[in-house]
Short mmCIF file of N, CA, C and O in Angstrom, two decimals:
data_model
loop_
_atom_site.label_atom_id
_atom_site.label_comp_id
_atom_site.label_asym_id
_atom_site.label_seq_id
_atom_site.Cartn_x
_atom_site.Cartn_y
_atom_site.Cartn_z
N UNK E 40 7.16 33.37 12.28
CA UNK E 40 8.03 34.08 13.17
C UNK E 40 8.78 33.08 14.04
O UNK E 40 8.16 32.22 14.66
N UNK E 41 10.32 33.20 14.09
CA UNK E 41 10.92 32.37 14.83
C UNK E 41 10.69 32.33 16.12
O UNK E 41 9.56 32.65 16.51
N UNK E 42 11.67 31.94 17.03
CA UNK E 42 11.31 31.66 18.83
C UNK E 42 12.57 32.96 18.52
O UNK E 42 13.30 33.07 17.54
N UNK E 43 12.47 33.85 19.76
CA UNK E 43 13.32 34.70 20.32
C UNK E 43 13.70 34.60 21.81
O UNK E 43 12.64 34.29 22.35
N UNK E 44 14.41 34.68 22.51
CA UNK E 44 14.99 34.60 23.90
C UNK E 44 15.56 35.63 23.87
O UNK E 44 16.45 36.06 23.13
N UNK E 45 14.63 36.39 25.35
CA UNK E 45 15.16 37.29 25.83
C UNK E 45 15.25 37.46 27.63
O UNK E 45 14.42 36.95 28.38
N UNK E 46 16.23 38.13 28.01
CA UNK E 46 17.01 38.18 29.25
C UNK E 46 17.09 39.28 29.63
O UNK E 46 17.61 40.20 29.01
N UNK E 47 16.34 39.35 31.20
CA UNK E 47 16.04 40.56 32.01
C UNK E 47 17.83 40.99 32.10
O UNK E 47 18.78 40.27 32.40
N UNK E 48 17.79 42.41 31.72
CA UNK E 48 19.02 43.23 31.48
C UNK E 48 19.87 42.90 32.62
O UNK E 48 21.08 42.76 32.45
N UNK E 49 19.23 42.73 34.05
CA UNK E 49 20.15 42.74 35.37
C UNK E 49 21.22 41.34 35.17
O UNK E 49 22.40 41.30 35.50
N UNK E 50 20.45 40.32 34.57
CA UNK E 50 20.57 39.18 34.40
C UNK E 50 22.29 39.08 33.55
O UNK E 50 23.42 38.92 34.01
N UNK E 51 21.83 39.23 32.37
CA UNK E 51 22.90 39.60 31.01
C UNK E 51 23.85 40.13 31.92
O UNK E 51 24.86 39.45 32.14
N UNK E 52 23.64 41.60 32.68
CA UNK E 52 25.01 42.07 33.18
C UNK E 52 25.87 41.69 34.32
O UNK E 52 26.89 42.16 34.82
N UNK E 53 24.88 40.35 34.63
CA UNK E 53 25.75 39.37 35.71
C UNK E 53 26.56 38.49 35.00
O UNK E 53 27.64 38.06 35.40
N UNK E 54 25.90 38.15 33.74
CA UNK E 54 26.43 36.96 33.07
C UNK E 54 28.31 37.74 32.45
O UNK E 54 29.44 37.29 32.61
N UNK E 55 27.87 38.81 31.87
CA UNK E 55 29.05 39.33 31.66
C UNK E 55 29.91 39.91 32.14
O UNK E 55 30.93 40.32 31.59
N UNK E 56 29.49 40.04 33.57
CA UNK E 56 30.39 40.48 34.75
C UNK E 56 30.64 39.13 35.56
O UNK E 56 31.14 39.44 36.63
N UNK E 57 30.53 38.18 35.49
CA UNK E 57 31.32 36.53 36.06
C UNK E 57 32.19 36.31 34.62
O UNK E 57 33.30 35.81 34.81
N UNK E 58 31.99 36.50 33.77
CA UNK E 58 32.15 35.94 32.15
C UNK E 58 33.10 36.74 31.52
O UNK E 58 33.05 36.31 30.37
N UNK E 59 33.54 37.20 31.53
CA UNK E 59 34.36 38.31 31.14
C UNK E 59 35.20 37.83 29.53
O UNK E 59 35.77 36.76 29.73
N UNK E 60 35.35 38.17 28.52
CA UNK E 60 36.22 37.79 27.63
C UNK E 60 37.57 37.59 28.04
O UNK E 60 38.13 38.39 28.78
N UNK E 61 38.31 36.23 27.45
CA UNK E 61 39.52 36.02 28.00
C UNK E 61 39.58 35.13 29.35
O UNK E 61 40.64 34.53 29.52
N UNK E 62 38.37 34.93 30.51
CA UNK E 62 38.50 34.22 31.81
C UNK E 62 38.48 32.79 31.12
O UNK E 62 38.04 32.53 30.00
N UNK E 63 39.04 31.98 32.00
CA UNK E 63 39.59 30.46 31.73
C UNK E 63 38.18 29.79 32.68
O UNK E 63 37.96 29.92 33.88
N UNK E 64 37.34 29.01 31.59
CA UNK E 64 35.83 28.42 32.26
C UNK E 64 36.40 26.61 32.29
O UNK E 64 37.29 26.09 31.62
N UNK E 65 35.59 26.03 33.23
CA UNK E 65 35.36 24.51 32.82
C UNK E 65 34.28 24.16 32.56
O UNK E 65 33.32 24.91 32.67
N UNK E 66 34.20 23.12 32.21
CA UNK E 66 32.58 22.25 31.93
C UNK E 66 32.12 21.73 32.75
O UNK E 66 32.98 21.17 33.43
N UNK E 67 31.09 21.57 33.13
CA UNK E 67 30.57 20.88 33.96
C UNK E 67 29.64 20.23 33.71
O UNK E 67 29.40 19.12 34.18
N UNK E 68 28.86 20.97 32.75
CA UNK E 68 28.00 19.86 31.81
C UNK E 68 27.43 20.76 30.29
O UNK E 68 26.90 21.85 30.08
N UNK E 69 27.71 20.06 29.79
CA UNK E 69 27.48 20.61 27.73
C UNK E 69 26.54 19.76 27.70
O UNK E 69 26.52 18.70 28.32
N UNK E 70 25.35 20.37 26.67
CA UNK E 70 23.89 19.53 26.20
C UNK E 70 24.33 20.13 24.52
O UNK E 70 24.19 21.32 24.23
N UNK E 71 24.86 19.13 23.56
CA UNK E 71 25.38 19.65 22.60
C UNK E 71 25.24 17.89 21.65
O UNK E 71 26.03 16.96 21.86
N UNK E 72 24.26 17.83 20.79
CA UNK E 72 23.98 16.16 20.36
C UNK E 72 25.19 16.14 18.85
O UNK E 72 25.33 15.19 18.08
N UNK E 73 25.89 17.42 18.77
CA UNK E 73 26.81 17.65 17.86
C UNK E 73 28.32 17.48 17.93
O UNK E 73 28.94 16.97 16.99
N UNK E 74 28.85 17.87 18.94
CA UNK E 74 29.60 18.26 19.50
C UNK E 74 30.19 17.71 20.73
O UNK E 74 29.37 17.64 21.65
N UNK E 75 31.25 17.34 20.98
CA UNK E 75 31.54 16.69 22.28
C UNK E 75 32.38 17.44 22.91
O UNK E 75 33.52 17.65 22.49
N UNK E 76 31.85 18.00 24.13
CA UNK E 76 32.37 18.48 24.86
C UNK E 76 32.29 18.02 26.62
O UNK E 76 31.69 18.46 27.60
N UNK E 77 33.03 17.16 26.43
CA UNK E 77 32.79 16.04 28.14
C UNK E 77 33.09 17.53 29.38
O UNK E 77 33.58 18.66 29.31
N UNK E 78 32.55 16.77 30.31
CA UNK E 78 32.76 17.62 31.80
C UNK E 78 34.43 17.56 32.21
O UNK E 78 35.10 16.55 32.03
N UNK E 79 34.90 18.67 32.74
CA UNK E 79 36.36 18.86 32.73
C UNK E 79 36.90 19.08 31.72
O UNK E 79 38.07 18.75 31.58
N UNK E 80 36.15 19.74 30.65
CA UNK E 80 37.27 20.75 29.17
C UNK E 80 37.06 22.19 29.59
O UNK E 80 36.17 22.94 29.99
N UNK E 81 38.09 22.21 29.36
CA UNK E 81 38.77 23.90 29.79
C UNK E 81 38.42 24.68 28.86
O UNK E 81 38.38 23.97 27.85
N UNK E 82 38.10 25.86 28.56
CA UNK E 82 38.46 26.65 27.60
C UNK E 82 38.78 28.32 28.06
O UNK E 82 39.31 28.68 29.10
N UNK E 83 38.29 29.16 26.97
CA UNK E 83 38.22 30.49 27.40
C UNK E 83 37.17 30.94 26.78
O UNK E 83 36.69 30.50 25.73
N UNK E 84 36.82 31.76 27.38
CA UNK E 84 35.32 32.93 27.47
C UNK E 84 36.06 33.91 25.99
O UNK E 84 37.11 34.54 26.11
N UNK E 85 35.31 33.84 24.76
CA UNK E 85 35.29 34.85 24.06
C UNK E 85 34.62 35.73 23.89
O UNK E 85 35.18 36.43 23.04
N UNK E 86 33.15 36.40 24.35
CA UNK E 86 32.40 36.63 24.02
C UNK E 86 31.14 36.74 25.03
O UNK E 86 31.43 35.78 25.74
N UNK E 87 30.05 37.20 25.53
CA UNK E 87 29.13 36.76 25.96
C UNK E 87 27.82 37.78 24.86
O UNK E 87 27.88 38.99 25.03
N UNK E 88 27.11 37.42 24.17
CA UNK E 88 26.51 37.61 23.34
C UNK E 88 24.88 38.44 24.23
O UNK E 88 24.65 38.16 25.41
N UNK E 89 24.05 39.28 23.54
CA UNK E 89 22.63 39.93 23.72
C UNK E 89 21.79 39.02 24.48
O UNK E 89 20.88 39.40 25.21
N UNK E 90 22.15 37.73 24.27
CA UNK E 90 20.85 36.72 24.94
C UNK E 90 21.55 36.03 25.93
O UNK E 90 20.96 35.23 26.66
N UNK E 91 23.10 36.30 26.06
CA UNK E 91 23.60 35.84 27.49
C UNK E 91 24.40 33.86 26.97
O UNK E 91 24.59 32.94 27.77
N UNK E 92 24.53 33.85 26.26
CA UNK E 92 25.20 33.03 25.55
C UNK E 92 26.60 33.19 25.57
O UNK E 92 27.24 34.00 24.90
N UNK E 93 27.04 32.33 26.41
CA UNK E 93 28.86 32.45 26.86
C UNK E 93 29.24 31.42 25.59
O UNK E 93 28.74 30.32 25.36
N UNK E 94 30.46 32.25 24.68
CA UNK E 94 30.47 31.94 23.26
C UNK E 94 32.61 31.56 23.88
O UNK E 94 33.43 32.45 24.12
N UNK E 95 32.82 30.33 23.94
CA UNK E 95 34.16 29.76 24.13
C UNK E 95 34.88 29.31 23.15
O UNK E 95 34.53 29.12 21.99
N UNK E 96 35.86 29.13 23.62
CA UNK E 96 36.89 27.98 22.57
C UNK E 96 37.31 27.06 23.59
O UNK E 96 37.48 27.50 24.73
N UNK E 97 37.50 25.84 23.34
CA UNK E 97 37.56 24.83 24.46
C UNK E 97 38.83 24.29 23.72
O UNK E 97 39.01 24.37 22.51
N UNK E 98 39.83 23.64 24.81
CA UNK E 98 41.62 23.22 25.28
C UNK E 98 41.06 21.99 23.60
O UNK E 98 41.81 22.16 22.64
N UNK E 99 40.08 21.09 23.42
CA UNK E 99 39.80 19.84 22.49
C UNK E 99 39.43 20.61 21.15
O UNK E 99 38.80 20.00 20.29
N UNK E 100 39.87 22.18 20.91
CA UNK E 100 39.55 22.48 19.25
C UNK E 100 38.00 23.02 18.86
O UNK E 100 37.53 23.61 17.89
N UNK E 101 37.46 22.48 20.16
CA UNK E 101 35.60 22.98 20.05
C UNK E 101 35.45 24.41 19.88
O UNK E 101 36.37 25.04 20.41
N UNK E 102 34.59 25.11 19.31
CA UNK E 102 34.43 26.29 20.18
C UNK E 102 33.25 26.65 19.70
O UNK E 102 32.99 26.93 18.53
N UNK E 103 32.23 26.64 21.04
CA UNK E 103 30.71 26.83 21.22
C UNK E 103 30.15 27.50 22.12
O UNK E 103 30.66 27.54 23.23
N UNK E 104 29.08 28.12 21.87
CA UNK E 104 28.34 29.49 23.26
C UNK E 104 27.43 28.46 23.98
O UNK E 104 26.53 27.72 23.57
N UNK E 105 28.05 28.69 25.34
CA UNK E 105 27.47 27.45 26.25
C UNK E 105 26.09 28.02 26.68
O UNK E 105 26.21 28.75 27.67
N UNK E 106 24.88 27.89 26.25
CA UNK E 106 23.31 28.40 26.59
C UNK E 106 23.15 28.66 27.84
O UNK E 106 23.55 27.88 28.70
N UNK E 107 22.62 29.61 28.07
CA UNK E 107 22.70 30.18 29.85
C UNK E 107 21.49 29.36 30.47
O UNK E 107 20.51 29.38 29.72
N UNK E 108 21.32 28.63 31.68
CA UNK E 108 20.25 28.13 31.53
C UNK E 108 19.86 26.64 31.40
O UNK E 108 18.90 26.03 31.87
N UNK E 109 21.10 26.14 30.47
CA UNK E 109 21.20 24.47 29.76
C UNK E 109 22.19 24.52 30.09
O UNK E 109 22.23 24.34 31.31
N UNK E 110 23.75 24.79 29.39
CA UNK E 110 25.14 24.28 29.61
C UNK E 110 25.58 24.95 31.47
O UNK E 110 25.00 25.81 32.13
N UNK E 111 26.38 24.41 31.69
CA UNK E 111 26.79 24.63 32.88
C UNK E 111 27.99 24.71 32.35
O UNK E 111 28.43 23.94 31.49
N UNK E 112 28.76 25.95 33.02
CA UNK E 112 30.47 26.21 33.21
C UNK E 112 30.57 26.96 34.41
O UNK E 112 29.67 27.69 34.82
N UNK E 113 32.00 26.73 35.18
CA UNK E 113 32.46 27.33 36.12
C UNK E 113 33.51 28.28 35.56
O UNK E 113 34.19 27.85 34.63
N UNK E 114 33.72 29.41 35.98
CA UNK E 114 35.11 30.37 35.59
C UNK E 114 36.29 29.48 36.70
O UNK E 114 35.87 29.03 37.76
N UNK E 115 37.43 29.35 36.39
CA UNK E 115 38.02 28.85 37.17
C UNK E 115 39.55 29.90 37.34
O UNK E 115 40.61 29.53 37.84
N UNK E 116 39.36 30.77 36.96
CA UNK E 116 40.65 31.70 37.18
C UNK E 116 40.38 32.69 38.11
O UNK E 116 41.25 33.51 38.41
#
């Protein structure tokens, strides 16, 4: 049986009420050993997914669900 993550409901509906699909986020810090996404890339919020996973496209072509918890983003709009 895999690992599952799960998120007290109040939680999730904060994440998607700051998060909104379409709001313009920055980085502040990405934990991603794949992927480079430095502090100060812009993107936009597509998505915020069941486990609270803010799912972006970033201004550098990236586009990855920043882990609630690990990645840090600010909404900046």
């Amino acid at each position: 049986m895999g690992f599952m993550m799960q998120i007290r409901p109040e939680v999730l509906a904060k994440i998607r009420e700051d998060f909104p699909a379409g709001s313009t986020v920055e980085v502040i810090e990405f934990h991603d050993q794949y992927r480079d996404v430095p502090a100060g890339t812009r993107g936009h919020v597509l998505a915020v997914d069941d486990c609270g996973t803010v799912h972006c496209s970033f201004e550098n072509g990236v586009s990855l669900g920043c882990i609630w918890g690990i990645d840090v983003i600010r909404r900046i709009d």
